[in-house]
mmCIF file of N, CA and C in Angstrom:
data_model
loop_
_atom_site.group_PDB
_atom_site.id
_atom_site.type_symbol
_atom_site.label_atom_id
_atom_site.label_comp_id
_atom_site.label_asym_id
_atom_site.label_seq_id
_atom_site.Cartn_x
_atom_site.Cartn_y
_atom_site.Cartn_z
ATOM 1 N N MET A 1 77.863 -68.716 -39.471
ATOM 2 C CA MET A 1 76.654 -68.300 -38.772
ATOM 3 C C MET A 1 76.783 -66.826 -38.417
ATOM 4 N N ASN A 2 75.720 -66.109 -38.597
ATOM 5 C CA ASN A 2 75.709 -64.682 -38.314
ATOM 6 C C ASN A 2 75.741 -64.445 -36.810
ATOM 7 N N GLU A 3 76.523 -63.511 -36.352
ATOM 8 C CA GLU A 3 76.679 -63.228 -34.920
ATOM 9 C C GLU A 3 75.380 -62.728 -34.287
ATOM 10 N N GLU A 4 74.537 -62.043 -35.063
ATOM 11 C CA GLU A 4 73.279 -61.529 -34.530
ATOM 12 C C GLU A 4 72.298 -62.654 -34.203
ATOM 13 N N ASN A 5 72.312 -63.715 -34.982
ATOM 14 C CA ASN A 5 71.363 -64.811 -34.806
ATOM 15 C C ASN A 5 71.862 -65.872 -33.832
ATOM 16 N N ARG A 6 72.999 -65.660 -33.252
ATOM 17 C CA ARG A 6 73.596 -66.673 -32.388
ATOM 18 C C ARG A 6 72.933 -66.729 -31.017
ATOM 19 N N TYR A 7 72.527 -65.614 -30.488
ATOM 20 C CA TYR A 7 71.970 -65.549 -29.149
ATOM 21 C C TYR A 7 70.485 -65.194 -29.191
ATOM 22 N N VAL A 8 69.766 -65.591 -28.152
ATOM 23 C CA VAL A 8 68.363 -65.215 -28.017
ATOM 24 C C VAL A 8 68.320 -63.760 -27.597
ATOM 25 N N GLN A 9 67.580 -62.968 -28.303
ATOM 26 C CA GLN A 9 67.496 -61.549 -28.001
ATOM 27 C C GLN A 9 66.049 -61.171 -27.701
ATOM 28 N N PRO A 10 65.708 -61.023 -26.416
ATOM 29 C CA PRO A 10 64.333 -60.647 -26.080
ATOM 30 C C PRO A 10 64.022 -59.238 -26.553
ATOM 31 N N LYS A 11 62.754 -59.020 -26.855
ATOM 32 C CA LYS A 11 62.349 -57.726 -27.404
ATOM 33 C C LYS A 11 61.961 -56.708 -26.338
ATOM 34 N N ASN A 12 61.563 -57.188 -25.147
ATOM 35 C CA ASN A 12 61.218 -56.256 -24.064
ATOM 36 C C ASN A 12 61.603 -56.875 -22.727
ATOM 37 N N ALA A 13 61.342 -56.147 -21.656
ATOM 38 C CA ALA A 13 61.761 -56.586 -20.322
ATOM 39 C C ALA A 13 61.015 -57.842 -19.880
ATOM 40 N N LYS A 14 59.744 -57.937 -20.211
ATOM 41 C CA LYS A 14 58.967 -59.102 -19.784
ATOM 42 C C LYS A 14 59.476 -60.375 -20.447
ATOM 43 N N GLU A 15 59.802 -60.305 -21.723
ATOM 44 C CA GLU A 15 60.362 -61.460 -22.423
ATOM 45 C C GLU A 15 61.673 -61.894 -21.795
ATOM 46 N N ALA A 16 62.505 -60.933 -21.420
ATOM 47 C CA ALA A 16 63.782 -61.250 -20.789
ATOM 48 C C ALA A 16 63.566 -61.911 -19.433
ATOM 49 N N MET A 17 62.590 -61.412 -18.666
ATOM 50 C CA MET A 17 62.295 -62.010 -17.364
ATOM 51 C C MET A 17 61.751 -63.425 -17.520
ATOM 52 N N GLU A 18 60.916 -63.667 -18.524
ATOM 53 C CA GLU A 18 60.394 -65.010 -18.755
ATOM 54 C C GLU A 18 61.512 -65.976 -19.140
ATOM 55 N N LEU A 19 62.470 -65.488 -19.915
ATOM 56 C CA LEU A 19 63.598 -66.320 -20.306
ATOM 57 C C LEU A 19 64.453 -66.680 -19.088
ATOM 58 N N ILE A 20 64.716 -65.710 -18.234
ATOM 59 C CA ILE A 20 65.504 -65.968 -17.021
ATOM 60 C C ILE A 20 64.744 -66.904 -16.088
ATOM 61 N N GLN A 21 63.430 -66.739 -15.998
ATOM 62 C CA GLN A 21 62.615 -67.635 -15.172
ATOM 63 C C GLN A 21 62.725 -69.072 -15.679
ATOM 64 N N LYS A 22 62.663 -69.250 -16.993
ATOM 65 C CA LYS A 22 62.778 -70.580 -17.582
ATOM 66 C C LYS A 22 64.154 -71.182 -17.293
ATOM 67 N N LEU A 23 65.196 -70.390 -17.436
ATOM 68 C CA LEU A 23 66.548 -70.877 -17.159
ATOM 69 C C LEU A 23 66.706 -71.238 -15.683
ATOM 70 N N PHE A 24 66.173 -70.393 -14.801
ATOM 71 C CA PHE A 24 66.273 -70.645 -13.362
ATOM 72 C C PHE A 24 65.586 -71.956 -12.998
ATOM 73 N N ASN A 25 64.402 -72.199 -13.555
ATOM 74 C CA ASN A 25 63.681 -73.430 -13.251
ATOM 75 C C ASN A 25 64.415 -74.662 -13.772
ATOM 76 N N GLN A 26 65.255 -74.504 -14.785
ATOM 77 C CA GLN A 26 66.010 -75.633 -15.301
ATOM 78 C C GLN A 26 67.163 -76.003 -14.375
ATOM 79 N N TYR A 27 67.819 -75.020 -13.758
ATOM 80 C CA TYR A 27 68.998 -75.337 -12.948
ATOM 81 C C TYR A 27 68.762 -75.251 -11.450
ATOM 82 N N ARG A 28 67.562 -75.026 -10.978
ATOM 83 C CA ARG A 28 67.319 -74.779 -9.560
ATOM 84 C C ARG A 28 67.693 -75.951 -8.658
ATOM 85 N N ASN A 29 67.614 -77.191 -9.161
ATOM 86 C CA ASN A 29 67.955 -78.358 -8.348
ATOM 87 C C ASN A 29 69.272 -78.996 -8.755
ATOM 88 N N ALA A 30 70.007 -78.357 -9.630
ATOM 89 C CA ALA A 30 71.290 -78.899 -10.085
ATOM 90 C C ALA A 30 72.315 -78.821 -8.953
ATOM 91 N N PRO A 31 73.318 -79.693 -8.989
ATOM 92 C CA PRO A 31 74.383 -79.610 -7.970
ATOM 93 C C PRO A 31 75.077 -78.251 -8.030
ATOM 94 N N LEU A 32 75.331 -77.689 -6.866
ATOM 95 C CA LEU A 32 75.909 -76.346 -6.785
ATOM 96 C C LEU A 32 77.402 -76.396 -7.087
ATOM 97 N N THR A 33 77.811 -75.699 -8.115
ATOM 98 C CA THR A 33 79.227 -75.599 -8.485
ATOM 99 C C THR A 33 79.588 -74.123 -8.574
ATOM 100 N N ALA A 34 80.866 -73.857 -8.681
ATOM 101 C CA ALA A 34 81.325 -72.466 -8.795
ATOM 102 C C ALA A 34 80.818 -71.842 -10.095
ATOM 103 N N GLU A 35 80.797 -72.646 -11.181
ATOM 104 C CA GLU A 35 80.327 -72.126 -12.463
ATOM 105 C C GLU A 35 78.846 -71.785 -12.407
ATOM 106 N N LEU A 36 78.044 -72.652 -11.753
ATOM 107 C CA LEU A 36 76.609 -72.394 -11.634
ATOM 108 C C LEU A 36 76.360 -71.145 -10.793
ATOM 109 N N LEU A 37 77.099 -71.005 -9.713
ATOM 110 C CA LEU A 37 76.931 -69.830 -8.858
ATOM 111 C C LEU A 37 77.320 -68.546 -9.598
ATOM 112 N N GLN A 38 78.370 -68.607 -10.383
ATOM 113 C CA GLN A 38 78.780 -67.450 -11.175
ATOM 114 C C GLN A 38 77.719 -67.111 -12.224
ATOM 115 N N TYR A 39 77.168 -68.133 -12.882
ATOM 116 C CA TYR A 39 76.119 -67.939 -13.874
ATOM 117 C C TYR A 39 74.878 -67.325 -13.232
ATOM 118 N N HIS A 40 74.511 -67.836 -12.054
ATOM 119 C CA HIS A 40 73.342 -67.336 -11.329
ATOM 120 C C HIS A 40 73.537 -65.869 -10.930
ATOM 121 N N ASN A 41 74.709 -65.543 -10.420
ATOM 122 C CA ASN A 41 74.980 -64.153 -10.036
ATOM 123 C C ASN A 41 74.981 -63.232 -11.254
ATOM 124 N N ASN A 42 75.414 -63.740 -12.400
ATOM 125 C CA ASN A 42 75.372 -62.955 -13.634
ATOM 126 C C ASN A 42 73.922 -62.663 -14.027
ATOM 127 N N LEU A 43 73.029 -63.657 -13.861
ATOM 128 C CA LEU A 43 71.612 -63.434 -14.168
ATOM 129 C C LEU A 43 71.006 -62.397 -13.228
ATOM 130 N N ILE A 44 71.369 -62.455 -11.943
ATOM 131 C CA ILE A 44 70.869 -61.468 -10.984
ATOM 132 C C ILE A 44 71.349 -60.070 -11.367
ATOM 133 N N MET A 45 72.618 -59.970 -11.754
ATOM 134 C CA MET A 45 73.157 -58.669 -12.158
ATOM 135 C C MET A 45 72.421 -58.134 -13.393
ATOM 136 N N ARG A 46 72.106 -59.024 -14.339
ATOM 137 C CA ARG A 46 71.348 -58.619 -15.526
ATOM 138 C C ARG A 46 69.965 -58.100 -15.141
ATOM 139 N N LEU A 47 69.328 -58.778 -14.183
ATOM 140 C CA LEU A 47 68.011 -58.324 -13.726
ATOM 141 C C LEU A 47 68.094 -56.929 -13.125
ATOM 142 N N GLN A 48 69.138 -56.682 -12.361
ATOM 143 C CA GLN A 48 69.248 -55.411 -11.647
ATOM 144 C C GLN A 48 69.691 -54.262 -12.531
ATOM 145 N N THR A 49 70.346 -54.545 -13.655
ATOM 146 C CA THR A 49 70.862 -53.462 -14.489
ATOM 147 C C THR A 49 70.051 -53.318 -15.777
ATOM 148 N N ASP A 50 70.318 -54.171 -16.742
ATOM 149 C CA ASP A 50 69.733 -54.031 -18.080
ATOM 150 C C ASP A 50 68.213 -54.143 -18.075
ATOM 151 N N ILE A 51 67.715 -55.195 -17.447
ATOM 152 C CA ILE A 51 66.278 -55.460 -17.502
ATOM 153 C C ILE A 51 65.508 -54.454 -16.669
ATOM 154 N N LYS A 52 66.079 -54.053 -15.539
ATOM 155 C CA LYS A 52 65.420 -53.036 -14.712
ATOM 156 C C LYS A 52 65.343 -51.708 -15.469
ATOM 157 N N GLN A 53 66.405 -51.361 -16.161
ATOM 158 C CA GLN A 53 66.415 -50.126 -16.948
ATOM 159 C C GLN A 53 65.365 -50.188 -18.065
ATOM 160 N N ALA A 54 65.247 -51.333 -18.721
ATOM 161 C CA ALA A 54 64.252 -51.483 -19.793
ATOM 162 C C ALA A 54 62.832 -51.402 -19.223
ATOM 163 N N ALA A 55 62.605 -51.980 -18.042
ATOM 164 C CA ALA A 55 61.275 -51.920 -17.420
ATOM 165 C C ALA A 55 60.935 -50.495 -17.002
ATOM 166 N N GLU A 56 61.923 -49.758 -16.530
ATOM 167 C CA GLU A 56 61.684 -48.356 -16.167
ATOM 168 C C GLU A 56 61.358 -47.522 -17.397
ATOM 169 N N GLU A 57 61.993 -47.814 -18.518
ATOM 170 C CA GLU A 57 61.705 -47.088 -19.753
ATOM 171 C C GLU A 57 60.299 -47.392 -20.266
ATOM 172 N N GLU A 58 59.801 -48.600 -19.970
ATOM 173 C CA GLU A 58 58.442 -48.962 -20.383
ATOM 174 C C GLU A 58 57.387 -48.375 -19.443
ATOM 175 N N HIS A 59 57.794 -47.824 -18.313
ATOM 176 C CA HIS A 59 56.892 -47.237 -17.306
ATOM 177 C C HIS A 59 55.846 -48.246 -16.841
ATOM 178 N N ASN A 60 56.298 -49.458 -16.552
ATOM 179 C CA ASN A 60 55.400 -50.528 -16.125
ATOM 180 C C ASN A 60 55.693 -50.841 -14.659
ATOM 181 N N GLU A 61 54.858 -50.304 -13.756
ATOM 182 C CA GLU A 61 55.077 -50.472 -12.317
ATOM 183 C C GLU A 61 54.875 -51.920 -11.878
ATOM 184 N N ALA A 62 53.907 -52.621 -12.476
ATOM 185 C CA ALA A 62 53.669 -54.021 -12.109
ATOM 186 C C ALA A 62 54.873 -54.884 -12.478
ATOM 187 N N LEU A 63 55.472 -54.590 -13.622
ATOM 188 C CA LEU A 63 56.645 -55.338 -14.050
ATOM 189 C C LEU A 63 57.833 -55.063 -13.137
ATOM 190 N N LEU A 64 57.953 -53.828 -12.677
ATOM 191 C CA LEU A 64 59.033 -53.499 -11.739
ATOM 192 C C LEU A 64 58.849 -54.223 -10.410
ATOM 193 N N ALA A 65 57.600 -54.338 -9.948
ATOM 194 C CA ALA A 65 57.340 -55.079 -8.708
ATOM 195 C C ALA A 65 57.668 -56.560 -8.899
ATOM 196 N N ASP A 66 57.295 -57.124 -10.050
ATOM 197 C CA ASP A 66 57.629 -58.521 -10.343
ATOM 198 C C ASP A 66 59.138 -58.712 -10.436
ATOM 199 N N LEU A 67 59.815 -57.738 -11.001
ATOM 200 C CA LEU A 67 61.273 -57.794 -11.117
ATOM 201 C C LEU A 67 61.923 -57.819 -9.739
ATOM 202 N N HIS A 68 61.411 -57.006 -8.833
ATOM 203 C CA HIS A 68 61.937 -56.978 -7.465
ATOM 204 C C HIS A 68 61.714 -58.320 -6.770
ATOM 205 N N ASP A 69 60.502 -58.887 -6.911
ATOM 206 C CA ASP A 69 60.206 -60.187 -6.303
ATOM 207 C C ASP A 69 61.106 -61.286 -6.868
ATOM 208 N N MET A 70 61.315 -61.222 -8.171
ATOM 209 C CA MET A 70 62.146 -62.225 -8.840
ATOM 210 C C MET A 70 63.592 -62.142 -8.362
ATOM 211 N N THR A 71 64.111 -60.934 -8.225
ATOM 212 C CA THR A 71 65.475 -60.748 -7.754
ATOM 213 C C THR A 71 65.633 -61.258 -6.330
ATOM 214 N N GLU A 72 64.669 -60.962 -5.470
ATOM 215 C CA GLU A 72 64.738 -61.433 -4.079
ATOM 216 C C GLU A 72 64.680 -62.959 -4.008
ATOM 217 N N LEU A 73 63.840 -63.576 -4.833
ATOM 218 C CA LEU A 73 63.753 -65.032 -4.850
ATOM 219 C C LEU A 73 65.081 -65.649 -5.277
ATOM 220 N N MET A 74 65.698 -65.063 -6.276
ATOM 221 C CA MET A 74 66.971 -65.602 -6.750
ATOM 222 C C MET A 74 68.075 -65.404 -5.712
ATOM 223 N N ARG A 75 68.034 -64.334 -4.946
ATOM 224 C CA ARG A 75 68.998 -64.155 -3.856
ATOM 225 C C ARG A 75 68.756 -65.180 -2.750
ATOM 226 N N ARG A 76 67.483 -65.444 -2.428
ATOM 227 C CA ARG A 76 67.174 -66.450 -1.407
ATOM 228 C C ARG A 76 67.635 -67.828 -1.844
ATOM 229 N N TRP A 77 67.524 -68.116 -3.142
ATOM 230 C CA TRP A 77 68.001 -69.397 -3.662
ATOM 231 C C TRP A 77 69.487 -69.551 -3.367
ATOM 232 N N THR A 78 70.243 -68.479 -3.558
ATOM 233 C CA THR A 78 71.677 -68.532 -3.311
ATOM 234 C C THR A 78 71.966 -68.859 -1.849
ATOM 235 N N THR A 79 71.299 -68.175 -0.918
ATOM 236 C CA THR A 79 71.560 -68.434 0.497
ATOM 237 C C THR A 79 71.107 -69.832 0.911
ATOM 238 N N ILE A 80 69.973 -70.291 0.379
ATOM 239 C CA ILE A 80 69.485 -71.631 0.713
ATOM 240 C C ILE A 80 70.450 -72.695 0.215
ATOM 241 N N ARG A 81 70.887 -72.575 -1.017
ATOM 242 C CA ARG A 81 71.768 -73.589 -1.588
ATOM 243 C C ARG A 81 73.162 -73.547 -0.976
ATOM 244 N N LEU A 82 73.650 -72.354 -0.624
ATOM 245 C CA LEU A 82 74.970 -72.277 0.015
ATOM 246 C C LEU A 82 74.947 -72.866 1.420
ATOM 247 N N SER A 83 73.791 -72.873 2.066
ATOM 248 C CA SER A 83 73.693 -73.472 3.395
ATOM 249 C C SER A 83 73.517 -74.990 3.323
ATOM 250 N N GLY A 84 73.416 -75.538 2.118
ATOM 251 C CA GLY A 84 73.331 -76.979 1.950
ATOM 252 C C GLY A 84 71.927 -77.542 1.949
ATOM 253 N N ARG A 85 70.927 -76.693 1.983
ATOM 254 C CA ARG A 85 69.542 -77.159 1.993
ATOM 255 C C ARG A 85 69.005 -77.229 0.564
ATOM 256 N N PRO A 86 68.029 -78.098 0.319
ATOM 257 C CA PRO A 86 67.424 -78.151 -1.021
ATOM 258 C C PRO A 86 66.426 -77.012 -1.209
ATOM 259 N N PHE A 87 66.266 -76.592 -2.446
ATOM 260 C CA PHE A 87 65.310 -75.540 -2.784
ATOM 261 C C PHE A 87 64.015 -76.215 -3.189
ATOM 262 N N THR A 88 63.004 -76.132 -2.325
ATOM 263 C CA THR A 88 61.744 -76.823 -2.583
ATOM 264 C C THR A 88 60.763 -75.864 -3.234
ATOM 265 N N GLY A 89 60.665 -75.962 -4.508
ATOM 266 C CA GLY A 89 59.738 -75.111 -5.243
ATOM 267 C C GLY A 89 60.340 -74.680 -6.557
ATOM 268 N N LYS A 90 59.615 -73.800 -7.231
ATOM 269 C CA LYS A 90 60.121 -73.247 -8.479
ATOM 270 C C LYS A 90 59.568 -71.844 -8.651
ATOM 271 N N MET A 91 59.988 -71.197 -9.701
ATOM 272 C CA MET A 91 59.516 -69.847 -9.971
ATOM 273 C C MET A 91 58.371 -69.933 -10.967
ATOM 274 N N ARG A 92 57.259 -69.281 -10.603
ATOM 275 C CA ARG A 92 56.095 -69.249 -11.485
ATOM 276 C C ARG A 92 55.512 -67.849 -11.422
ATOM 277 N N HIS A 93 55.340 -67.239 -12.563
ATOM 278 C CA HIS A 93 54.857 -65.852 -12.653
ATOM 279 C C HIS A 93 55.764 -64.934 -11.842
ATOM 280 N N PHE A 94 57.063 -65.185 -11.899
ATOM 281 C CA PHE A 94 58.119 -64.388 -11.269
ATOM 282 C C PHE A 94 58.053 -64.425 -9.746
ATOM 283 N N ARG A 95 57.373 -65.417 -9.189
ATOM 284 C CA ARG A 95 57.273 -65.566 -7.735
ATOM 285 C C ARG A 95 57.542 -67.014 -7.362
ATOM 286 N N PHE A 96 57.730 -67.262 -6.063
ATOM 287 C CA PHE A 96 57.989 -68.605 -5.564
ATOM 288 C C PHE A 96 56.697 -69.417 -5.578
ATOM 289 N N ALA A 97 56.762 -70.614 -6.120
ATOM 290 C CA ALA A 97 55.627 -71.543 -6.111
ATOM 291 C C ALA A 97 56.097 -72.829 -5.446
ATOM 292 N N PRO A 98 55.547 -73.163 -4.285
ATOM 293 C CA PRO A 98 55.994 -74.381 -3.598
ATOM 294 C C PRO A 98 55.663 -75.626 -4.413
ATOM 295 N N ALA A 99 56.567 -76.587 -4.388
ATOM 296 C CA ALA A 99 56.384 -77.804 -5.175
ATOM 297 C C ALA A 99 55.641 -78.877 -4.400
ATOM 298 N N ASN A 100 55.494 -78.703 -3.100
ATOM 299 C CA ASN A 100 54.889 -79.751 -2.285
ATOM 300 C C ASN A 100 53.448 -79.403 -1.923
ATOM 301 N N GLY A 101 52.654 -79.077 -2.923
ATOM 302 C CA GLY A 101 51.244 -78.789 -2.683
ATOM 303 C C GLY A 101 50.467 -80.070 -2.438
ATOM 304 N N GLN A 102 49.285 -79.959 -1.859
ATOM 305 C CA GLN A 102 48.471 -81.132 -1.575
ATOM 306 C C GLN A 102 47.902 -81.709 -2.858
ATOM 307 N N LYS A 103 47.874 -83.035 -2.903
ATOM 308 C CA LYS A 103 47.252 -83.723 -4.019
ATOM 309 C C LYS A 103 46.176 -84.628 -3.447
ATOM 310 N N PHE A 104 45.029 -84.623 -4.077
ATOM 311 C CA PHE A 104 43.916 -85.426 -3.614
ATOM 312 C C PHE A 104 43.699 -86.578 -4.585
ATOM 313 N N LYS A 105 43.573 -87.773 -4.017
ATOM 314 C CA LYS A 105 43.260 -88.928 -4.838
ATOM 315 C C LYS A 105 41.744 -89.042 -4.950
ATOM 316 N N ARG A 106 41.291 -89.384 -6.127
ATOM 317 C CA ARG A 106 39.861 -89.506 -6.347
ATOM 318 C C ARG A 106 39.606 -90.808 -7.077
ATOM 319 N N GLN A 107 38.788 -91.640 -6.496
ATOM 320 C CA GLN A 107 38.430 -92.891 -7.142
ATOM 321 C C GLN A 107 36.978 -92.801 -7.582
ATOM 322 N N VAL A 108 36.723 -93.034 -8.835
ATOM 323 C CA VAL A 108 35.387 -92.944 -9.387
ATOM 324 C C VAL A 108 34.800 -94.346 -9.466
ATOM 325 N N HIS A 109 33.602 -94.521 -8.948
ATOM 326 C CA HIS A 109 32.911 -95.811 -8.969
ATOM 327 C C HIS A 109 31.611 -95.645 -9.738
ATOM 328 N N LYS A 110 31.352 -96.602 -10.598
ATOM 329 C CA LYS A 110 30.062 -96.634 -11.289
ATOM 330 C C LYS A 110 29.126 -97.476 -10.422
ATOM 331 N N ILE A 111 28.196 -96.826 -9.775
ATOM 332 C CA ILE A 111 27.304 -97.529 -8.857
ATOM 333 C C ILE A 111 25.915 -97.579 -9.482
ATOM 334 N N GLY A 112 25.521 -98.742 -9.953
ATOM 335 C CA GLY A 112 24.173 -98.979 -10.444
ATOM 336 C C GLY A 112 23.668 -97.992 -11.460
ATOM 337 N N GLY A 113 24.439 -97.692 -12.470
ATOM 338 C CA GLY A 113 23.941 -96.775 -13.477
ATOM 339 C C GLY A 113 24.823 -96.795 -14.707
ATOM 340 N N SER A 114 24.496 -95.956 -15.630
ATOM 341 C CA SER A 114 25.317 -95.877 -16.837
ATOM 342 C C SER A 114 26.594 -95.100 -16.534
ATOM 343 N N SER A 115 27.420 -94.994 -17.525
ATOM 344 C CA SER A 115 28.704 -94.324 -17.305
ATOM 345 C C SER A 115 28.552 -92.817 -17.122
ATOM 346 N N ALA A 116 27.382 -92.278 -17.475
ATOM 347 C CA ALA A 116 27.165 -90.841 -17.313
ATOM 348 C C ALA A 116 26.911 -90.483 -15.846
ATOM 349 N N HIS A 117 26.424 -91.452 -15.066
ATOM 350 C CA HIS A 117 26.125 -91.191 -13.659
ATOM 351 C C HIS A 117 27.177 -91.881 -12.810
ATOM 352 N N ARG A 118 28.117 -91.114 -12.325
ATOM 353 C CA ARG A 118 29.198 -91.698 -11.543
ATOM 354 C C ARG A 118 29.180 -91.115 -10.143
ATOM 355 N N ALA A 119 29.469 -91.943 -9.176
ATOM 356 C CA ALA A 119 29.563 -91.510 -7.792
ATOM 357 C C ALA A 119 31.027 -91.513 -7.389
ATOM 358 N N SER A 120 31.387 -90.611 -6.562
ATOM 359 C CA SER A 120 32.751 -90.521 -6.084
ATOM 360 C C SER A 120 32.769 -90.816 -4.597
ATOM 361 N N ARG A 121 33.453 -91.861 -4.220
ATOM 362 C CA ARG A 121 33.571 -92.201 -2.791
ATOM 363 C C ARG A 121 34.907 -91.670 -2.278
ATOM 364 N N HIS A 122 34.854 -90.966 -1.205
ATOM 365 C CA HIS A 122 36.081 -90.402 -0.637
ATOM 366 C C HIS A 122 36.464 -91.139 0.617
#
């Protein structure tokens, strides 16, 4: 196997951030181990060095702001998990998205009509 094709190589800073976001969402609720913490800190270091430099070269201020938010969220994850608390939520669009949003139940009743005319009782 060719060494170049072995790893995923993002083409720009946004692609790299999306990849890290996907990886973070996969391990965010995993049991905390030394290897996971080391891997997480390596991702944070990558965000602060390589990806930040690439975003600065692209002159994209919105991407730099998203990068800062993403880095802060990943640091907060570390402190939350080290304190023994669960991380309730996930990363979406490089920001925190709470997982415990409200859900509304809706029951549809057909009251005296065809299926095109439905009433919703709450």
